[in-house]
Amino acid sequence: PPFPKIKKIIRENTFTVLEVECLIRLFHSLVERANVRLNNFGLDRNAFRAILHSVFGMTDDMLMNRVFFAFDKDNDNCINAKEWVKGLSVFLRGTFEEKLKFCFEVYYLNGDGYISQEEIFDMLKNSLHQQSSEEETDEGIRELVDITLKKMDYDNDGKISFADFEKAVKEDKLLLEVFGPCLPEAKVECQQLKLVKGTF
Amino acid sequence: MGVALTRSAQWTAAGYGTRTLEITPLNEVILKEIVMFVESFIYKHPQEAKYVFVEPLEWKTNLDPSAFESGYIVSETTVKSEEVDKDGQPLLFLSVPHIKIRSLGQLSRLLLIAKDRKLKEAQACIEANRDPVTKILGLDYNTVKEDTSTVNILDKITKDEDPESEIKMKVGMLLKQLDLHLLNHSLKHISLQICLNPTTVKNDIELLKHFSGKGEQTVLESIDYTSDYEFSNGCRAPPWRQIHGEICYVLVKPHDVETLCVTCSTEGVFLNGGKTEDEGEINYERKSEIYKDLVTFLKEKSAKFSENMSKQVSLQNLEISYAEWPKASCIGNKRKREERKKERKEKEKKKREKKKNEKKKREKKKRKKKKGEKKKGVGEGNKSKSKTKQNKTKQKRTTGEYLLILKSAEKIEEILSDSSSENEEDEEPPDRRQEANADLPSEYWQIQKLVKYLKGGNQTATVIALRSMKDFNLAQETCQLAIRDVGGLEVLINLLDTDEVKCKIGSLKILKEISHNPQIRRNIVDLGGLPVMVNILDSPHKSLKCLAAETIANVAKFRRARRAVRHHGGITKLVALLDCAQSSAKPAQSSLYDARDVEVARCGALALWSCSKSNANKEAIRQAGGIPLLAHLLKTSHENMLIPVVGTLQECASEENYRAAIKAERIIENLVKNLNSENEQLQEQCAMAIYQCAEDKETRDLVRLHGGLKPLASLLNNTDNKERLAAVTGAIWKCSISKENATKFREYEAIETLVGLLTDQPEEVLVNVVGALGECCQEYENRVLVRKCGGLQPLVNLLVGINQTLLVNVTKAVGACAVEPESMMIIDRLDGVRLLWSLLKNPHPDVKASAAWALCPCIQNAKDAGEMVRCLVGGLELIVNLLKSDNKEVLASVSNTVSNNILLYSMRHLAEAISRCCMWGRNRVAFGEYKAVAPLVRYLKSNDLSEDVDNCITIHENGNGAVKLLLGMIGSSDHDLQEAAAGCISNIRRLALAIDKARYT
């Protein structure tokens, strides 16, 4: 990879030069492994999801999709080296503010800047184990949606804005991943950091 | 008595041979009355007591011949009374186990001999003699009709006028009176009993039938009548049983017990002999106690029933409206309401009486209940939900009155549980479960729903539910208990065992809040929450560690919990938490990390503070190397950190090991430094720590050297915070044991302030204030100062208190002041000396000893001491009697008083005093220090008292001690004393020789 490009990436991230180089190597090896077709410059959704699952222990398909979209800043359905390093920077070294922003991005999908009631329902759809009847489970989920809205919708407009989200999470950090895990767990985080350093 | 016995006493129905009295409350009352009558007979009617029965009363007794004493001729297996009739036959004859008695006097005496077995004897007697009156008075007296019997008796008496028949008549009258009395009594008793009637019984059975059937939630499996035929009066029992008051028979199958065959009668409900297999006949004999109704009976017999019953009741009111027969249910409810009220009262009584038994039972029940709840789980709540919503308003209206009753009952319980937990934190408070029929707040249902999501949700749902639960007012008891009652505690604790960090954090955040409730603490321990939390202390997550430690700090407020923490290795882990701040302090990490480490250490200290209230834990903390870590943390400047750290040290300083370590680790310096903090709690804990440690002289000096006395003195001026004031005055008390410190305190004008604190302060402050003054007044200037500040009056006033610790200190302070003649005059004028004398009678030896010490200077300094002492009736006796005490402190002080007041004693008392002193063999050395005996001996010589034989005997009898001591005195450098002692011994020897001589000649 051309040198100035890396430099630019370094400037925007919390990693050291070494680490970035390392990440980029890793990226390329992943791309190579995932894609036989050489014309592809990045990771597509399936490949990325596989990585999220195997490396970061994520399980929820829907959320992994959302994480993919959050990584994919330019919306080309493919994650390039820059997006990769930037995303991982938040993932592994992100400050609280960065993580906050990242999570919010994962949770709002349609791009209007709000997390709507329907979206919340969608995300919590599988959060209750199937109980006696579907109807009952649905009712339970609706209840959970109500609870979260009541908790987080400070301006009472029926949807969660970034301001709402930020305020609620700052009050209780447990709410950071309120609609499902979209960040690596602390344990995994540490391991991956070591891995990044070790691969060099 | 005849009528009462045949008509109202309840005899067992079985057979014809020997019928026995049933154990019923009524019979017991009758027996007690008869016993009372017979027992007092010998005193009330001594003449009639001698009347000899026509026939003896015979029965098998359980009494042993050895129980009989004077007045009886006792052999191994027989007893004869010395009292005989005119033919010379004994009135009482016992040939094991048969006893024959022929007079009321002897009956009386027998009952006295039987003591606590008298009820049994009386019962045996009455059972064996079904018609005692006939035996006593003869057949003719009893055959007459009741209504005319008095007339008949009178007739008989007037016919033959010999004195014996007059007595006989009197006996007859008395027995008649007793009979009437017994009948009246049993009438009263019977009217107290609740009479069941066929309708109430029917309603109960129908109601129970409605809630019976298959499944976990019903109250019973089945309930059926034994007979389908109902008589027109509503009874189902055959007519010949109806005359016994029996209404019907029911076969009940509870979930957890075998089928019960139950008789419902007007007197109540009881278990009968059951239905015989082959003929289907019912064995009517009663096999259990009588219960006042079916529900009470079943509650007693089946735990499952009582459990499900309480669950059902909340739904009962609404479900009844669905039922076909609203009328019956209405009656049923009303009755239940009353019953429940009564039951509550009874329960409370029982609770108070047999708390311990209850505890075990309750625990069992709890376990059972929990199982039930778990199984009940989610489904049930849902099913009933729609109904509940519909009927909520209705329910509230119809049960309004009911709720009021319940509320008031609950309040009483609350008061009870409050007081008990206040008295002793370690005492287990009565477990209070929110019964399903109580006034359930809306929070209850919401929390129940959340717990459902906790149980059935994935991590995301769980975190949301936890987060939402935290938004309830968890400081409120209703919420705390609601979480527990819907089975939330189990889930919360189970979550701690998972790998989900967020769930653990959320769960601990809730547990931390609700564990402020003493009941919840116990439930957490019962559910095994502590080991899990102790494990979390190892987690790499700092916030998780903190939360776990904080929760442990809350839970470990009682002994069992503290023990559990230790047994699961919690102390070591908690001590390790203290280390965090140190290890990370070395590499210059960011301040954020630093703050989090400090927080971990703080939480660890908080938990250790709670745990350190148990002695074994103190030792465990020390062994885990906690002291240097605590000492290190003491150097920080975070108040939040310092309070638990000093708190732990303060608790632990009750141990000698710790005090030594505290000295060695230079902790005093930091304690003194923190006395100057702004934080009142920190000041309090530091003062407490100093109070604990300052028993040691070196420590006292250290406090002074580090300038701790001045802040202590200045803290005295703030009297609003009583806990702190108590701690500060305590520290001053202990510090002032050193003279240098007492002087310093005077410089800081602490004496004046202390005197000011002698009034209007709680006892724990007073004890310390007076203690401090007592120590300070060992110095002349301070004594003068106390007098000048008017401290003597309040001190003397305190002599009438009852708190023994306070009395010990007050007497000491008064004694210290009395060394000053001028002060003495004031004390005397204030009647203080008399009060001191009266304290010699105080039951507590420490108070006695202290009072005796205080009296010494009083008597020395009083001008007319002799008069004063003599004025006190029995004063001397008192002193000499005190010498018999086996408390060495008392002995030392008393003998000191004695020696100071030698002239006041009469000769005999003196000799006794000496020998008593010497009897106290082990402590002779200490005794010598007090120089108590020497003056006594000297005095003995001066009056040639030892020539008095009696005195010598007294001294000699009390063994070698006296002689040894006297021998020691011969070696004394004081010639007079030598002579006196030698003279004394020679007299004793001479006496001994004389005795020997007398023996051999």
PDB file of N, CA, C and O in Angstrom, chain A residues 67-86:
ATOM      1  N   VAL A  67     -23.905  -3.643  12.038  1.00  0.00           N
ATOM      2  CA  VAL A  67     -22.517  -3.252  12.292  1.00  0.00           C
ATOM      3  C   VAL A  67     -21.785  -3.065  10.961  1.00  0.00           C
ATOM      4  O   VAL A  67     -21.013  -2.118  10.761  1.00  0.00           O
ATOM      5  N   PHE A  68     -22.086  -3.930  10.022  1.00  0.00           N
ATOM      6  CA  PHE A  68     -21.475  -3.805   8.704  1.00  0.00           C
ATOM      7  C   PHE A  68     -21.794  -2.445   8.085  1.00  0.00           C
ATOM      8  O   PHE A  68     -20.921  -1.738   7.593  1.00  0.00           O
ATOM      9  N   PHE A  69     -23.067  -2.077   8.180  1.00  0.00           N
ATOM     10  CA  PHE A  69     -23.460  -0.793   7.595  1.00  0.00           C
ATOM     11  C   PHE A  69     -22.801   0.377   8.316  1.00  0.00           C
ATOM     12  O   PHE A  69     -22.497   1.396   7.723  1.00  0.00           O
ATOM     13  N   ALA A  70     -22.599   0.179   9.597  1.00  0.00           N
ATOM     14  CA  ALA A  70     -21.951   1.251  10.352  1.00  0.00           C
ATOM     15  C   ALA A  70     -20.472   1.377   9.957  1.00  0.00           C
ATOM     16  O   ALA A  70     -19.915   2.470   9.937  1.00  0.00           O
ATOM     17  N   PHE A  71     -19.849   0.244   9.639  1.00  0.00           N
ATOM     18  CA  PHE A  71     -18.458   0.283   9.181  1.00  0.00           C
ATOM     19  C   PHE A  71     -18.372   0.902   7.779  1.00  0.00           C
ATOM     20  O   PHE A  71     -17.465   1.665   7.482  1.00  0.00           O
ATOM     21  N   ASP A  72     -19.345   0.519   6.999  1.00  0.00           N
ATOM     22  CA  ASP A  72     -19.311   0.889   5.588  1.00  0.00           C
ATOM     23  C   ASP A  72     -19.772   2.332   5.407  1.00  0.00           C
ATOM     24  O   ASP A  72     -20.932   2.607   5.087  1.00  0.00           O
ATOM     25  N   LYS A  73     -18.817   3.222   5.602  1.00  0.00           N
ATOM     26  CA  LYS A  73     -19.171   4.641   5.605  1.00  0.00           C
ATOM     27  C   LYS A  73     -19.650   5.115   4.232  1.00  0.00           C
ATOM     28  O   LYS A  73     -20.536   5.955   4.123  1.00  0.00           O
ATOM     29  N   ASP A  74     -19.033   4.578   3.170  1.00  0.00           N
ATOM     30  CA  ASP A  74     -19.381   5.105   1.857  1.00  0.00           C
ATOM     31  C   ASP A  74     -20.513   4.317   1.190  1.00  0.00           C
ATOM     32  O   ASP A  74     -20.827   4.511   0.015  1.00  0.00           O
ATOM     33  N   ASN A  75     -21.124   3.448   1.957  1.00  0.00           N
ATOM     34  CA  ASN A  75     -22.300   2.725   1.477  1.00  0.00           C
ATOM     35  C   ASN A  75     -22.097   1.999   0.143  1.00  0.00           C
ATOM     36  O   ASN A  75     -22.990   1.987  -0.704  1.00  0.00           O
ATOM     37  N   ASP A  76     -20.908   1.436  -0.039  1.00  0.00           N
ATOM     38  CA  ASP A  76     -20.715   0.706  -1.301  1.00  0.00           C
ATOM     39  C   ASP A  76     -20.792  -0.800  -1.075  1.00  0.00           C
ATOM     40  O   ASP A  76     -20.336  -1.591  -1.886  1.00  0.00           O
ATOM     41  N   ASN A  77     -21.381  -1.175   0.080  1.00  0.00           N
ATOM     42  CA  ASN A  77     -21.544  -2.597   0.387  1.00  0.00           C
ATOM     43  C   ASN A  77     -20.239  -3.366   0.437  1.00  0.00           C
ATOM     44  O   ASN A  77     -20.208  -4.566   0.195  1.00  0.00           O
ATOM     45  N   CYS A  78     -19.188  -2.627   0.736  1.00  0.00           N
ATOM     46  CA  CYS A  78     -17.889  -3.278   0.800  1.00  0.00           C
ATOM     47  C   CYS A  78     -17.025  -2.446   1.736  1.00  0.00           C
ATOM     48  O   CYS A  78     -17.076  -1.217   1.715  1.00  0.00           O
ATOM     49  N   ILE A  79     -16.277  -3.117   2.559  1.00  0.00           N
ATOM     50  CA  ILE A  79     -15.452  -2.387   3.514  1.00  0.00           C
ATOM     51  C   ILE A  79     -14.026  -2.355   2.998  1.00  0.00           C
ATOM     52  O   ILE A  79     -13.394  -3.402   2.804  1.00  0.00           O
ATOM     53  N   ASN A  80     -13.531  -1.147   2.767  1.00  0.00           N
ATOM     54  CA  ASN A  80     -12.163  -1.029   2.275  1.00  0.00           C
ATOM     55  C   ASN A  80     -11.202  -0.873   3.443  1.00  0.00           C
ATOM     56  O   ASN A  80     -11.624  -0.825   4.616  1.00  0.00           O
ATOM     57  N   ALA A  81      -9.943  -0.783   3.132  1.00  0.00           N
ATOM     58  CA  ALA A  81      -8.903  -0.757   4.165  1.00  0.00           C
ATOM     59  C   ALA A  81      -9.108   0.402   5.129  1.00  0.00           C
ATOM     60  O   ALA A  81      -8.989   0.266   6.350  1.00  0.00           O
ATOM     61  N   LYS A  82      -9.480   1.544   4.619  1.00  0.00           N
ATOM     62  CA  LYS A  82      -9.646   2.729   5.447  1.00  0.00           C
ATOM     63  C   LYS A  82     -10.794   2.526   6.430  1.00  0.00           C
ATOM     64  O   LYS A  82     -10.678   2.777   7.633  1.00  0.00           O
ATOM     65  N   GLU A  83     -11.881   2.043   5.868  1.00  0.00           N
ATOM     66  CA  GLU A  83     -13.045   1.793   6.722  1.00  0.00           C
ATOM     67  C   GLU A  83     -12.728   0.745   7.784  1.00  0.00           C
ATOM     68  O   GLU A  83     -13.178   0.818   8.925  1.00  0.00           O
ATOM     69  N   TRP A  84     -11.984  -0.211   7.376  1.00  0.00           N
ATOM     70  CA  TRP A  84     -11.574  -1.301   8.281  1.00  0.00           C
ATOM     71  C   TRP A  84     -10.785  -0.766   9.474  1.00  0.00           C
ATOM     72  O   TRP A  84     -11.112  -1.034  10.631  1.00  0.00           O
ATOM     73  N   VAL A  85      -9.765  -0.018   9.174  1.00  0.00           N
ATOM     74  CA  VAL A  85      -8.925   0.500  10.268  1.00  0.00           C
ATOM     75  C   VAL A  85      -9.722   1.466  11.136  1.00  0.00           C
ATOM     76  O   VAL A  85      -9.662   1.425  12.359  1.00  0.00           O
ATOM     77  N   LYS A  86     -10.483   2.303  10.500  1.00  0.00           N
ATOM     78  CA  LYS A  86     -11.270   3.291  11.241  1.00  0.00           C
ATOM     79  C   LYS A  86     -12.281   2.596  12.160  1.00  0.00           C
ATOM     80  O   LYS A  86     -12.426   2.922  13.342  1.00  0.00           O
TER      81      LYS A  86
END
